[in-house]
PDB file of C-alpha atoms in Angstrom:
ATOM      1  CA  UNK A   1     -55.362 -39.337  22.776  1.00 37.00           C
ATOM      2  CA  UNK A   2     -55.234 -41.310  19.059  1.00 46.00           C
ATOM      3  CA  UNK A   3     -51.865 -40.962  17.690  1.00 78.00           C
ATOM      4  CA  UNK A   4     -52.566 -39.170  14.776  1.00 88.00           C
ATOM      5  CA  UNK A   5     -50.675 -36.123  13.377  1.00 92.00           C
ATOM      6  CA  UNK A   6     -51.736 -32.495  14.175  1.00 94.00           C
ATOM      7  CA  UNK A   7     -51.777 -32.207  10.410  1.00 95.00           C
ATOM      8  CA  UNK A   8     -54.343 -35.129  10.369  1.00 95.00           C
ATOM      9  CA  UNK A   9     -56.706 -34.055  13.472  1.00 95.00           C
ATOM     10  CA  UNK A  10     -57.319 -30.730  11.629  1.00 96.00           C
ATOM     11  CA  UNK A  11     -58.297 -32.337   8.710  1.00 96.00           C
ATOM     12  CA  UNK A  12     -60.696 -34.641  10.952  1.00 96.00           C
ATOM     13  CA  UNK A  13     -61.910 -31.271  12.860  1.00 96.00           C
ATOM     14  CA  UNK A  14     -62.616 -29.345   9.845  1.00 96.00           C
ATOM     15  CA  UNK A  15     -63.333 -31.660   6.365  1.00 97.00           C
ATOM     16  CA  UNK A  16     -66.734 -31.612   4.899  1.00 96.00           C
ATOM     17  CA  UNK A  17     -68.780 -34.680   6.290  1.00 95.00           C
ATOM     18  CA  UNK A  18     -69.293 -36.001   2.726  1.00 96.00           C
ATOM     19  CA  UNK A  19     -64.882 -36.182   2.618  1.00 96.00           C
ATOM     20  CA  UNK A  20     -64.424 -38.194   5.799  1.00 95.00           C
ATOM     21  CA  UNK A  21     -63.866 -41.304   4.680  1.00 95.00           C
ATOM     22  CA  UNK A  22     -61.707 -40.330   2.201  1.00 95.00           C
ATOM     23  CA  UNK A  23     -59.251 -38.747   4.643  1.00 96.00           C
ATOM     24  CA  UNK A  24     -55.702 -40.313   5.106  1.00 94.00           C
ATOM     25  CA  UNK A  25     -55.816 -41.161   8.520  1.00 95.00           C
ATOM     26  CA  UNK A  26     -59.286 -42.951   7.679  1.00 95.00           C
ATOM     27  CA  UNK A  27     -58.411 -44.896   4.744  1.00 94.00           C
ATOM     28  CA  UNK A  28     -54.965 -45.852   6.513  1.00 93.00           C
ATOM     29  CA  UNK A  29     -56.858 -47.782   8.957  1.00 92.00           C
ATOM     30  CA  UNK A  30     -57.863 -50.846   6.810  1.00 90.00           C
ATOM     31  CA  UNK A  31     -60.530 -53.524   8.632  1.00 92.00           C
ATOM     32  CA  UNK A  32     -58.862 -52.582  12.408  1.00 91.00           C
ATOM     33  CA  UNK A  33     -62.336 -52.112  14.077  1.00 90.00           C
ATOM     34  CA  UNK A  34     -61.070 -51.110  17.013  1.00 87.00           C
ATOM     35  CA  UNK A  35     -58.775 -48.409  16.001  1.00 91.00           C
ATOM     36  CA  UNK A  36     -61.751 -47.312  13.764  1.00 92.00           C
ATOM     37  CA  UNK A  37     -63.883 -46.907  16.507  1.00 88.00           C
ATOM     38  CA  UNK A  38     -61.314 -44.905  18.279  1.00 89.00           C
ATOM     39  CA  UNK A  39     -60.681 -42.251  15.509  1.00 94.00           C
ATOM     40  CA  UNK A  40     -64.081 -42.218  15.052  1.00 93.00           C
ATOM     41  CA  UNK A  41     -64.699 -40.900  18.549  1.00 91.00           C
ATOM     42  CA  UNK A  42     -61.622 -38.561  18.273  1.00 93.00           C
ATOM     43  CA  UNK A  43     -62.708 -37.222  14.989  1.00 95.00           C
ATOM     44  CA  UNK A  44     -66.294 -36.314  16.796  1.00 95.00           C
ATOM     45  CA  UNK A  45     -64.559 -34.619  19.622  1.00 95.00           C
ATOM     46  CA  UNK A  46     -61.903 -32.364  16.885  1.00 96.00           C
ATOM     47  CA  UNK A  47     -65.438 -31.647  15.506  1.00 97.00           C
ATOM     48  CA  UNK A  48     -67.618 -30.688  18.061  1.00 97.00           C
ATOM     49  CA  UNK A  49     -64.484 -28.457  19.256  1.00 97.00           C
ATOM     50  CA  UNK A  50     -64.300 -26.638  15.963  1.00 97.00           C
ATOM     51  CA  UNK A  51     -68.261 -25.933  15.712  1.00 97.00           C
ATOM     52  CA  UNK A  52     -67.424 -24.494  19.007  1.00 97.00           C
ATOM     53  CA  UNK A  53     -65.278 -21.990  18.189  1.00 96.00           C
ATOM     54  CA  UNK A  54     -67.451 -21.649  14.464  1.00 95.00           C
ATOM     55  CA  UNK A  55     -70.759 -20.758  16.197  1.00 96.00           C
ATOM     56  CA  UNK A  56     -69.842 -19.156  20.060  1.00 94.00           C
ATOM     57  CA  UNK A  57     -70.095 -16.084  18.774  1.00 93.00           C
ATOM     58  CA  UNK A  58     -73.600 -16.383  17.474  1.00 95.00           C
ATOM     59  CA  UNK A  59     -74.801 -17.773  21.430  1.00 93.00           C
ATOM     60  CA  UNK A  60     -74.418 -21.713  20.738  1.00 96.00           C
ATOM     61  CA  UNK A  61     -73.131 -23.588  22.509  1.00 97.00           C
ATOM     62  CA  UNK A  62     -72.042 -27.420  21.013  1.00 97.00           C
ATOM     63  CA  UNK A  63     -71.198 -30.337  23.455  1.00 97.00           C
ATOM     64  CA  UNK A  64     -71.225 -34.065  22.954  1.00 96.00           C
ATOM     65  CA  UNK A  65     -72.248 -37.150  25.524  1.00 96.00           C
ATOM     66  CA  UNK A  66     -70.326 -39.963  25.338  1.00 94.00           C
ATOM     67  CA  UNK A  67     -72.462 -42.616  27.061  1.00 93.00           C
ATOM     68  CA  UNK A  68     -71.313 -46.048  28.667  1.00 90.00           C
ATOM     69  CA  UNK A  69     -73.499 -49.364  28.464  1.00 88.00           C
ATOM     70  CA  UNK A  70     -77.133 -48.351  29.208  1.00 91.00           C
ATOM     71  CA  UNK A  71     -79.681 -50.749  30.182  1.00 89.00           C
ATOM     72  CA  UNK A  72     -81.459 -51.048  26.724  1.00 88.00           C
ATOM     73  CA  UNK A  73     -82.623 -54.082  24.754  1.00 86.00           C
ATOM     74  CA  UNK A  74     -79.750 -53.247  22.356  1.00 81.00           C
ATOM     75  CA  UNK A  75     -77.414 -53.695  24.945  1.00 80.00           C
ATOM     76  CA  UNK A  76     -78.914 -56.523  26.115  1.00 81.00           C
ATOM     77  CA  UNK A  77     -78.811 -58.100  22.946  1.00 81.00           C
ATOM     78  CA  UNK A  78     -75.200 -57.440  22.403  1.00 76.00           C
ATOM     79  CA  UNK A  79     -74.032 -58.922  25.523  1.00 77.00           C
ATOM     80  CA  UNK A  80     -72.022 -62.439  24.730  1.00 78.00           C
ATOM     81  CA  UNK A  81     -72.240 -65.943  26.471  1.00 75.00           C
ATOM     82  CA  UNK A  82     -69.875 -65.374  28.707  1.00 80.00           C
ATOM     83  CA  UNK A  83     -71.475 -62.144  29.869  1.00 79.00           C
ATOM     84  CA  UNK A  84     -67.481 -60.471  29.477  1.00 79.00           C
ATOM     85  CA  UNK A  85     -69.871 -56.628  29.643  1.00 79.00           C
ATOM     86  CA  UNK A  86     -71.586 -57.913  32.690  1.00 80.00           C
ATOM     87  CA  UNK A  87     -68.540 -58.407  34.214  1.00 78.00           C
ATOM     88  CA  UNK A  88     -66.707 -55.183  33.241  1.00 76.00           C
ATOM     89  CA  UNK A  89     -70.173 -53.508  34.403  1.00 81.00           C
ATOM     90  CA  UNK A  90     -69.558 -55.389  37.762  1.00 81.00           C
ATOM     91  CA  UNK A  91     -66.152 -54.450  38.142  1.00 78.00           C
ATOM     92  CA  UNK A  92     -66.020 -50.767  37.255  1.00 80.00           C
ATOM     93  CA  UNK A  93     -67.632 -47.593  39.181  1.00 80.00           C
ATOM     94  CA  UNK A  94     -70.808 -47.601  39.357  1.00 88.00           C
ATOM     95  CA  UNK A  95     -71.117 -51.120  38.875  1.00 86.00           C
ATOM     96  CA  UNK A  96     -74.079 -51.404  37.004  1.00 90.00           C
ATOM     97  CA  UNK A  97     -75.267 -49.936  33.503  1.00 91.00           C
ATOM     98  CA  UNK A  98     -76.987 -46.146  33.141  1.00 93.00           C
ATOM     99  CA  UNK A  99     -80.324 -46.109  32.608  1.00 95.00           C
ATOM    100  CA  UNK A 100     -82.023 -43.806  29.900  1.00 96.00           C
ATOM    101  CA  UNK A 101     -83.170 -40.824  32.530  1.00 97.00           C
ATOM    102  CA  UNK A 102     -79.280 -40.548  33.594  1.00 97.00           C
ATOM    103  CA  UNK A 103     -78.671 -39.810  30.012  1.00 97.00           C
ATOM    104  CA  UNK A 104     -81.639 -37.772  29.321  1.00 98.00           C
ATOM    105  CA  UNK A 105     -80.464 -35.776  32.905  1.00 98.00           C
ATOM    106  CA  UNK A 106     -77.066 -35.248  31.675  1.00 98.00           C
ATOM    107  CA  UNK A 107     -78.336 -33.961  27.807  1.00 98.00           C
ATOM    108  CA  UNK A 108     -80.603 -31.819  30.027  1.00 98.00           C
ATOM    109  CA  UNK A 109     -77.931 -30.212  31.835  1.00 98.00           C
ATOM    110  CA  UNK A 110     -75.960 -29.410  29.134  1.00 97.00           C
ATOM    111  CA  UNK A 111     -78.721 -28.125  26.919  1.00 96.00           C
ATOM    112  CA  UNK A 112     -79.741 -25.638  30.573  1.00 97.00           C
ATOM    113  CA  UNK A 113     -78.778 -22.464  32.009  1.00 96.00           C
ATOM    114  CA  UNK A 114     -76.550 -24.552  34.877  1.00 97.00           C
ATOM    115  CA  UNK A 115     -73.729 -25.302  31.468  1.00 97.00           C
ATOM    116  CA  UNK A 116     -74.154 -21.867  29.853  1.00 95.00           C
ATOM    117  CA  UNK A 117     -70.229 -21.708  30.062  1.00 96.00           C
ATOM    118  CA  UNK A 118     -69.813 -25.195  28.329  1.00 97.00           C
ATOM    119  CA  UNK A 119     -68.952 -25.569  24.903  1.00 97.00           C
ATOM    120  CA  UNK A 120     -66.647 -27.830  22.709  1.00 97.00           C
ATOM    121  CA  UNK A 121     -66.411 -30.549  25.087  1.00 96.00           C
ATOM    122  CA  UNK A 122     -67.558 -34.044  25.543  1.00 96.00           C
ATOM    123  CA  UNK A 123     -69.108 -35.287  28.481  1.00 96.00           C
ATOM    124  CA  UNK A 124     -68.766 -38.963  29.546  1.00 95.00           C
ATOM    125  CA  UNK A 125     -71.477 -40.445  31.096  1.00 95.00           C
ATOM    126  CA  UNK A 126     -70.605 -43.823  31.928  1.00 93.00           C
ATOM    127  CA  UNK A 127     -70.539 -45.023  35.815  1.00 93.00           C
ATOM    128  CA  UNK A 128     -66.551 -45.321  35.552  1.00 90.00           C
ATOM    129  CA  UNK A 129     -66.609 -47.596  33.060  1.00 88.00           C
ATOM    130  CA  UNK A 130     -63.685 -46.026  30.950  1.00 86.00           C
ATOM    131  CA  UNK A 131     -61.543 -45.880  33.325  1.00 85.00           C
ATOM    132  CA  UNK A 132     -61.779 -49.812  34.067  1.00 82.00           C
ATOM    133  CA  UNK A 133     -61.278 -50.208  30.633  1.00 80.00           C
ATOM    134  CA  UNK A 134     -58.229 -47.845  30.672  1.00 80.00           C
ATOM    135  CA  UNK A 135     -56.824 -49.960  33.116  1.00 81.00           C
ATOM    136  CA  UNK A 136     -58.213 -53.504  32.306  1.00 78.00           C
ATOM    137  CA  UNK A 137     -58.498 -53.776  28.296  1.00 68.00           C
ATOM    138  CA  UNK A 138     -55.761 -55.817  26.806  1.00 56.00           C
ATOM    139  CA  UNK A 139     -53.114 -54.082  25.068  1.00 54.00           C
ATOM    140  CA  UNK A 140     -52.909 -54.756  21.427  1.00 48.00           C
ATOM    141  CA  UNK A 141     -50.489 -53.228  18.631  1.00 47.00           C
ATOM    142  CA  UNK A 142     -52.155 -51.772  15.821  1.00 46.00           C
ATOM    143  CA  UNK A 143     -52.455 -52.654  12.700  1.00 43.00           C
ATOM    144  CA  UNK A 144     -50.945 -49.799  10.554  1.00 41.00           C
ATOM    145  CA  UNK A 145     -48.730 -47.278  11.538  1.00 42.00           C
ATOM    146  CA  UNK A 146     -50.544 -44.244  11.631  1.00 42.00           C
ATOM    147  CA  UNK A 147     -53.690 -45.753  13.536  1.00 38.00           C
ATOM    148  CA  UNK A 148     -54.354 -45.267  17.197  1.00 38.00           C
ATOM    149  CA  UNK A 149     -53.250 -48.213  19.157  1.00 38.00           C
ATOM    150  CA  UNK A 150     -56.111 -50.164  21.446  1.00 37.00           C
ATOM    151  CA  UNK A 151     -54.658 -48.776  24.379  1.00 35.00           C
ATOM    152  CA  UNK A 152     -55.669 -44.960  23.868  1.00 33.00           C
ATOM    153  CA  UNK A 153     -59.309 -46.211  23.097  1.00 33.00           C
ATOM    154  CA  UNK A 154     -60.368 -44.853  26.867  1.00 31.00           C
ATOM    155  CA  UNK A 155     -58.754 -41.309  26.070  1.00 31.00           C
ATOM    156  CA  UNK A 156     -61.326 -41.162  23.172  1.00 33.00           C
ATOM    157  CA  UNK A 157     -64.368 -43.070  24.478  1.00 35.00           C
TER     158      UNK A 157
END
């Protein structure tokens, strides 16, 4: 999980979308991409576990999908020279990258009657692939004291 204070994930969970980015534990982050991208994904999961509570009453149900690297020309076209996401792909659990249907399978399970008892969760679809990064991705400090470090960034993926 981001290290970010209770005080701060509640504020994340529960701000209007148009006050986001005005949020301390957003502004605090400065240019660190990568810790951006991880309170990013925390932030969504705070979120969709507060709509969850907001609207189970009325029958909804609201989930998220975290996908891994699926075989699209976007993620062919972000792969570098040395083909580092190739090799990660290689290395990790399912070896390869998802294809579109796997997602559209998963988003069709959780939208069906099989994950009627599902809400205010994420589901990660990605072949094992955070879990090789959990274990693999270089460890970095952060940039600013109240931003997640680069090791957590599989927790929230």
């Amino acid at each position: 999980m981001a290290s970010i204070s209770a005080e701060d994930e509640g504020a994340l969970a529960t701000a209007p979308a148009e006050e986001l980015l005005g949020l301390e534990a957003v502004t605090d982050l400065g240019d660190d991409a990568t810790a951006a991208y991880i309170l990013a994904k925390r932030a969504n999961h705070v979120r969709v576990q507060a709509a969850a509570l907001a609207w189970s009453r009325s029958g909804a149900r609201v989930n998220t999908l975290s996908p891994g690297v699926i075989a699209t020309a976007m993620a062919e076209a972000d792969e570098d020279a040395e083909g580092h996401m190739r090799k990660m792909l290689d290395a990790c659990g399912a070896g390869r990258p998802g294809t579109p249907g796997e997602i559209a399978d998963a988003v069709a399970f959780l939208t069906g009657p099989e994950a009627r008892y599902i809400t205010g969760t994420d589901l990660l679809v990605d072949g094992g692939q955070a879990g090789w990064i959990r274990r693999h991705m270089r460890r970095r400090p952060s940039s600013s004291p109240n931003a997640p470090s680069a090791s957590t960034s599989a927790t929230c993926s």
